[in-house]
Coordinates of C-alpha atoms in Angstrom, one line a residue:
X258 CA -23.2 2.2 -19.5
X259 CA -22.1 5.8 -19.5
X260 CA -19.1 6.4 -21.8
X261 CA -18.7 10.1 -20.9
X262 CA -16.2 11.1 -18.2
X263 CA -17.3 13.5 -15.5
X264 CA -14.6 16.2 -15.3
X265 CA -15.6 17.4 -11.9
X266 CA -15.3 13.9 -10.4
X267 CA -11.9 13.4 -12.1
X268 CA -10.6 16.5 -10.4
X269 CA -11.4 14.9 -7.1
X270 CA -8.5 12.6 -7.7
X271 CA -10.1 9.4 -6.4
X272 CA -7.7 6.5 -6.7
X273 CA -6.2 3.8 -4.6
X274 CA -4.7 0.3 -4.4
X275 CA -5.5 -3.2 -3.6
X276 CA -4.5 -4.5 -0.1
X277 CA -4.9 -7.9 1.6
X278 CA -8.6 -8.8 1.5
X279 CA -9.5 -5.2 0.8
X280 CA -9.0 -1.9 -0.9
X281 CA -7.6 1.5 -0.1
X282 CA -9.3 4.5 -1.8
X283 CA -8.3 8.1 -1.4
X284 CA -9.1 11.6 -2.7
X285 CA -7.5 14.9 -2.0
X286 CA -8.7 15.1 1.6
X287 CA -9.1 11.6 3.1
X288 CA -8.3 8.0 2.6
X289 CA -10.2 4.8 3.5
X290 CA -9.1 1.2 3.8
X291 CA -11.9 -1.3 3.8
X292 CA -11.1 -4.9 4.6
X293 CA -13.2 -8.1 4.8
X294 CA -12.5 -9.8 8.2
X295 CA -12.4 -13.5 8.8
X296 CA -16.0 -13.4 9.9
X297 CA -16.9 -12.0 6.5
X298 CA -17.9 -8.6 7.8
X299 CA -16.3 -5.5 6.3
X300 CA -14.5 -3.0 8.5
X301 CA -12.6 0.2 7.7
X302 CA -10.4 3.0 8.8
X303 CA -10.7 6.6 7.6
X304 CA -8.1 9.2 8.1
X305 CA -7.7 12.8 6.9
X306 CA -4.7 13.4 4.6
X307 CA -2.6 16.2 6.0
X308 CA -1.6 18.9 3.6
X309 CA 2.0 18.3 2.5
X310 CA 4.0 21.4 3.6
X311 CA 6.9 20.5 1.5
X312 CA 7.1 23.1 -1.3
X313 CA 8.5 20.5 -3.6
X314 CA 5.2 18.6 -3.6
X315 CA 3.7 21.4 -5.6
X316 CA 6.5 21.9 -8.1
X317 CA 6.5 20.4 -11.5
X318 CA 8.7 17.2 -11.7
X319 CA 9.7 17.3 -8.0
X320 CA 6.1 16.5 -7.0
X321 CA 6.4 13.1 -8.6
X322 CA 9.4 12.2 -6.4
X323 CA 7.6 13.5 -3.2
X324 CA 4.3 11.8 -4.1
X325 CA 6.1 8.5 -4.9
X326 CA 7.7 8.5 -1.4
X327 CA 4.3 9.4 0.3
X328 CA 2.5 6.7 -1.6
X329 CA 5.1 4.1 -0.5
X330 CA 4.6 5.1 3.1
X331 CA 0.8 5.1 2.9
X332 CA 0.9 1.8 1.0
X333 CA 2.9 0.1 3.7
X334 CA 0.6 1.4 6.5
X335 CA -2.5 0.2 4.6
X336 CA -1.0 -3.2 3.9
X337 CA -0.1 -3.7 7.6
X338 CA -3.6 -2.7 8.6
X339 CA -5.2 -5.1 6.1
X340 CA -3.0 -8.0 7.1
X341 CA -3.9 -7.5 10.8
X342 CA -7.6 -7.1 10.1
X343 CA -7.8 -10.0 7.7
X344 CA -6.3 -12.2 10.4
X345 CA -2.9 -12.8 8.8
X346 CA -0.9 -11.2 11.6
X347 CA -0.9 -11.8 15.3
X348 CA -1.7 -8.8 17.5
X349 CA -0.6 -10.3 20.9
X350 CA 2.8 -8.7 20.9
X351 CA 1.3 -5.3 20.0
X352 CA -1.2 -5.5 22.8
X353 CA 1.7 -5.6 25.3
X354 CA 3.3 -2.5 23.9
X355 CA 2.3 1.0 24.7
X356 CA 1.0 3.2 21.9
X357 CA 4.3 5.1 21.7
X358 CA 6.4 1.9 21.6
X359 CA 4.1 0.4 19.0
X360 CA 4.4 3.5 16.9
X361 CA 8.2 3.5 17.1
X362 CA 8.3 -0.2 16.2
X363 CA 6.0 0.3 13.2
X364 CA 8.1 3.2 12.0
X365 CA 11.3 1.1 12.2
X366 CA 9.6 -1.8 10.4
X367 CA 8.3 0.5 7.7
X368 CA 11.7 2.0 7.1
X369 CA 13.3 -1.5 6.9
X370 CA 10.5 -2.8 4.7
X371 CA 11.0 0.1 2.2
X372 CA 14.8 -0.3 2.2
X373 CA 14.4 -4.1 1.5
X374 CA 11.9 -3.4 -1.2
X375 CA 14.1 -0.8 -2.8
X376 CA 17.1 -3.1 -2.6
X377 CA 15.1 -5.9 -4.2
X378 CA 13.8 -3.7 -7.0
X379 CA 17.3 -2.3 -7.7
X380 CA 18.8 -5.8 -7.8
X381 CA 16.1 -7.3 -10.0
X382 CA 15.4 -4.4 -12.4
X383 CA 18.6 -2.5 -12.6
X384 CA 21.6 -4.6 -11.6
X385 CA 20.5 -8.0 -13.0
X386 CA 19.6 -6.7 -16.6
X387 CA 22.9 -4.7 -16.6
X388 CA 25.1 -7.7 -15.8
X389 CA 23.2 -10.0 -18.1
X390 CA 23.8 -7.6 -20.9
X391 CA 27.4 -7.4 -20.0
X392 CA 27.7 -11.2 -20.0
X393 CA 26.2 -11.3 -23.5
X394 CA 29.4 -9.5 -24.6
X395 CA 28.1 -6.2 -25.9
X396 CA 30.7 -3.5 -25.3
X397 CA 29.0 -0.7 -23.5
X398 CA 31.5 2.0 -24.3
X399 CA 31.6 1.3 -28.0
X400 CA 27.9 0.4 -28.5
X401 CA 26.0 2.6 -26.0
X402 CA 22.7 2.5 -27.8
X403 CA 22.7 -1.2 -28.6
X404 CA 23.9 -2.1 -25.0
X405 CA 21.1 0.0 -23.4
X406 CA 18.4 -1.2 -25.8
X407 CA 19.3 -4.8 -25.1
X408 CA 19.4 -4.1 -21.4
X409 CA 16.0 -2.5 -21.7
X410 CA 14.5 -5.5 -23.4
X411 CA 15.9 -7.8 -20.7
X412 CA 14.6 -5.4 -18.0
X413 CA 11.1 -5.4 -19.5
X414 CA 11.2 -9.2 -19.9
X415 CA 12.1 -9.7 -16.3
X416 CA 9.4 -7.3 -15.2
X417 CA 6.7 -9.1 -17.2
X418 CA 8.0 -12.5 -16.2
X419 CA 7.9 -11.5 -12.5
X420 CA 4.3 -10.4 -12.8
X421 CA 3.3 -13.6 -14.6
X422 CA 5.0 -15.8 -12.0
X423 CA 3.5 -14.1 -8.9
X424 CA 0.1 -14.0 -10.6
X425 CA 0.1 -17.9 -10.4
X426 CA -0.1 -17.8 -6.6
X427 CA -3.7 -17.8 -5.3
X428 CA -3.2 -15.2 -2.7
X429 CA -1.7 -12.8 -5.2
X430 CA -4.4 -13.5 -7.7
X431 CA -7.0 -12.5 -5.1
X432 CA -5.1 -9.2 -4.6
X433 CA -5.2 -8.7 -8.3
X434 CA -9.0 -9.3 -8.3
X435 CA -9.3 -6.6 -5.6
X436 CA -7.1 -4.4 -7.9
X437 CA -9.6 -5.0 -10.7
X438 CA -12.5 -4.2 -8.3
X439 CA -10.9 -0.9 -7.3
X440 CA -10.5 0.1 -11.0
X441 CA -14.1 -0.8 -11.9
X442 CA -15.5 1.3 -9.0
X443 CA -13.3 4.3 -9.9
X444 CA -14.1 4.0 -13.6
X445 CA -17.9 3.9 -12.9
X446 CA -17.6 6.9 -10.5
X447 CA -15.5 8.9 -12.9
X448 CA -18.2 8.3 -15.6
X449 CA -20.8 10.0 -13.4
X450 CA -22.5 7.0 -11.9
X451 CA -23.4 6.3 -8.3
X452 CA -21.7 2.8 -8.4
X453 CA -23.5 -0.3 -7.2
X454 CA -23.2 -4.0 -7.9
X455 CA -25.4 -3.8 -11.0
X456 CA -23.9 -0.8 -12.9
X457 CA -20.2 -1.3 -12.3
X458 CA -20.0 -4.7 -14.0
X459 CA -19.9 -3.1 -17.4
X460 CA -16.7 -1.2 -16.6
X461 CA -13.2 -2.3 -17.3
X462 CA -10.6 -3.3 -14.8
X463 CA -8.1 -1.1 -16.7
X464 CA -7.4 2.5 -15.6
X465 CA -4.8 4.9 -17.1
X466 CA -3.6 6.2 -13.7
X467 CA -2.7 2.8 -12.4
X468 CA 0.5 2.1 -10.7
X469 CA 1.3 -0.7 -13.2
X470 CA 1.3 1.9 -16.0
X471 CA 3.5 4.0 -13.8
X472 CA 6.0 1.2 -13.3
X473 CA 6.1 0.6 -17.1
X474 CA 6.8 4.3 -17.6
X475 CA 9.6 4.1 -15.0
X476 CA 11.2 1.2 -16.9
X477 CA 10.8 2.9 -20.3
X478 CA 12.2 6.3 -19.1
X479 CA 15.1 4.5 -17.4
X480 CA 16.0 2.8 -20.7
X481 CA 16.3 6.2 -22.5
X482 CA 17.9 8.1 -19.6
X483 CA 20.5 5.4 -18.9
X484 CA 21.8 5.6 -22.5
X485 CA 23.1 9.1 -21.5
X486 CA 24.5 7.7 -18.3
X487 CA 26.7 5.3 -20.1
X488 CA 27.8 7.9 -22.6
X489 CA 28.6 10.4 -19.7
X490 CA 30.6 7.9 -17.7
X491 CA 32.8 6.7 -20.6
X492 CA 33.0 10.1 -22.4
X493 CA 33.7 12.3 -19.4
X494 CA 34.5 10.5 -16.1
X495 CA 36.8 7.9 -17.9
X496 CA 37.6 10.0 -20.9
X497 CA 41.4 9.8 -20.5
X498 CA 41.5 6.7 -18.4
X499 CA 40.4 3.2 -19.3
X500 CA 39.2 1.6 -16.0
X501 CA 39.0 -2.1 -15.2
X502 CA 35.8 -3.4 -16.6
X503 CA 34.2 -4.1 -13.2
X504 CA 35.0 -0.5 -12.1
X505 CA 33.3 0.9 -15.2
X506 CA 30.3 -1.3 -14.7
X507 CA 29.9 -0.4 -11.0
X508 CA 30.3 3.3 -11.9
X509 CA 27.5 3.2 -14.4
X510 CA 25.3 1.1 -12.1
X511 CA 25.8 3.6 -9.2
X512 CA 24.8 6.5 -11.6
X513 CA 21.7 4.5 -12.5
X514 CA 20.7 4.2 -8.9
X515 CA 21.4 7.9 -8.2
X516 CA 19.1 8.8 -11.1
X517 CA 16.1 6.8 -9.8
X518 CA 14.4 9.9 -8.3
X519 CA 14.7 11.7 -11.7
X520 CA 13.3 8.7 -13.5
X521 CA 10.3 8.6 -11.1
X522 CA 9.7 12.4 -11.4
X523 CA 9.7 12.2 -15.2
X524 CA 7.4 9.1 -15.2
X525 CA 4.9 10.8 -12.8
X526 CA 4.5 13.8 -15.2
X527 CA 4.1 11.5 -18.2
X528 CA 1.4 9.5 -16.3
X529 CA -0.5 12.7 -15.5
X530 CA -0.2 13.8 -19.2
X531 CA -1.3 10.3 -20.3
X532 CA -4.5 10.7 -18.3
X533 CA -5.2 14.3 -19.2
X534 CA -4.8 13.6 -22.9
X535 CA -6.1 10.0 -22.8
X536 CA -8.5 10.6 -25.7
X537 CA -5.7 11.6 -28.1
X538 CA -4.8 8.6 -30.2
X539 CA -1.0 9.2 -30.0
X540 CA -1.2 9.4 -26.2
X541 CA -3.2 6.2 -26.0
X542 CA -0.7 4.5 -28.2
X543 CA 2.2 5.7 -25.9
X544 CA 0.7 4.3 -22.7
X545 CA -0.9 1.2 -24.4
X546 CA 1.9 -1.2 -23.1
X547 CA 1.3 0.0 -19.6
X548 CA -2.5 -0.6 -20.0
X549 CA -1.8 -4.1 -21.5
X550 CA 0.3 -5.0 -18.4
X551 CA -2.8 -4.3 -16.3
X552 CA -4.3 -7.4 -18.0
X553 CA -1.9 -9.3 -15.6
X554 CA -2.1 -7.2 -12.5
X555 CA -6.0 -6.9 -12.5
X556 CA -8.5 -9.7 -12.7
X557 CA -12.3 -9.7 -13.0
X558 CA -13.4 -9.6 -9.3
X559 CA -16.0 -11.6 -7.6
X560 CA -19.1 -10.0 -6.0
X561 CA -17.7 -10.1 -2.5
X562 CA -14.6 -8.2 -3.7
X563 CA -16.8 -5.6 -5.5
X564 CA -18.8 -5.1 -2.3
X565 CA -15.6 -4.2 -0.5
X566 CA -14.7 -1.7 -3.2
X567 CA -18.1 -0.1 -3.1
X568 CA -18.0 0.0 0.7
X569 CA -14.7 1.9 0.6
X570 CA -15.9 4.4 -2.0
X571 CA -19.1 5.1 0.0
X572 CA -17.2 5.7 3.2
X573 CA -14.7 7.9 1.4
X574 CA -17.4 10.1 -0.2
X575 CA -19.8 10.3 2.8
X576 CA -18.9 13.4 4.7
X577 CA -21.1 12.3 7.6
X578 CA -18.7 9.4 8.2
X579 CA -16.0 10.6 10.6
X580 CA -12.5 9.4 11.0
X581 CA -12.1 5.9 12.3
X582 CA -8.8 4.6 13.7
X583 CA -7.0 1.3 13.7
X584 CA -7.5 1.1 17.5
X585 CA -11.3 1.3 17.1
X586 CA -11.2 -1.5 14.6
X587 CA -9.0 -3.7 16.9
X588 CA -11.4 -3.0 19.8
X589 CA -14.4 -4.1 17.7
X590 CA -12.5 -7.3 16.6
X591 CA -11.7 -8.1 20.3
X592 CA -15.4 -7.7 21.2
X593 CA -16.4 -10.0 18.4
X594 CA -13.9 -12.6 19.4
X595 CA -15.1 -12.4 23.0
X596 CA -18.7 -12.8 21.9
X597 CA -17.8 -15.9 19.9
X598 CA -16.1 -17.4 22.9
X599 CA -19.2 -16.9 25.0
X600 CA -21.4 -18.8 22.4

């Protein structure tokens, strides 16, 4: 096992996420989604990542907000592809639609899905902790620090509890195993190896650039930032006017939601710093809770899951492998289904 990181490989920015029965891996130029089909064969798509022309994507702090939105979009697309390829979604309706109609429908579905996800996250991790803390009876205006620290503890407890509960479901656990496979392959690659089934087993399922660590940073940064929100609302907006309690609560809550992009921007920069200075003891200590949470969101994968991760990495790094579209994958699946019917 090689314990020394390869700086050149780290600069390639290889990373990804687990999807349904597969893995998405990306670098700075392309992304690949590899999925195991119901017939146990592995198939994939490969696309070039278009350069982001938004100037904000290159600017300190703002790049975190832009990248977060881009990753949500890419994450949705890869999940839809993996669900379809793994046989969890019916494609009959899509076959009857033209390519343009299908694209429009997918765009609407993606927007709605992102809005529902955002609404769920805001409700569960912002609104619920806030109102639980209010019900406890702590006066937010008089005890800003105590109120927000209590809310932060409740928020973290809800987050950890949520992860623990969903990890009990077998389908989610399998996704977490693919998540572990993705980390093991990336860790082996970043340590200078040409990963295979034999040499990646020694590597951990924990990785400092993981989205789980990012989510922990988002929660932590929000706890600190929202202290100032409460102080600002009651010291300036309602400095000379004592509002009804519900109005004050809703004002603070609205400010919290408005500040979400700022929270994500700060968290992104902290995540990058955490990886750059990962060998510094203080930095390791700072991101340790996020790494520990990965004990929940990653599981030791089985060999068939590691095979998919290796397949994805090989297709991503092999320049001789050209782009492969969803339509090509669907065409191959249809041919395989027709061949089975003829048997």
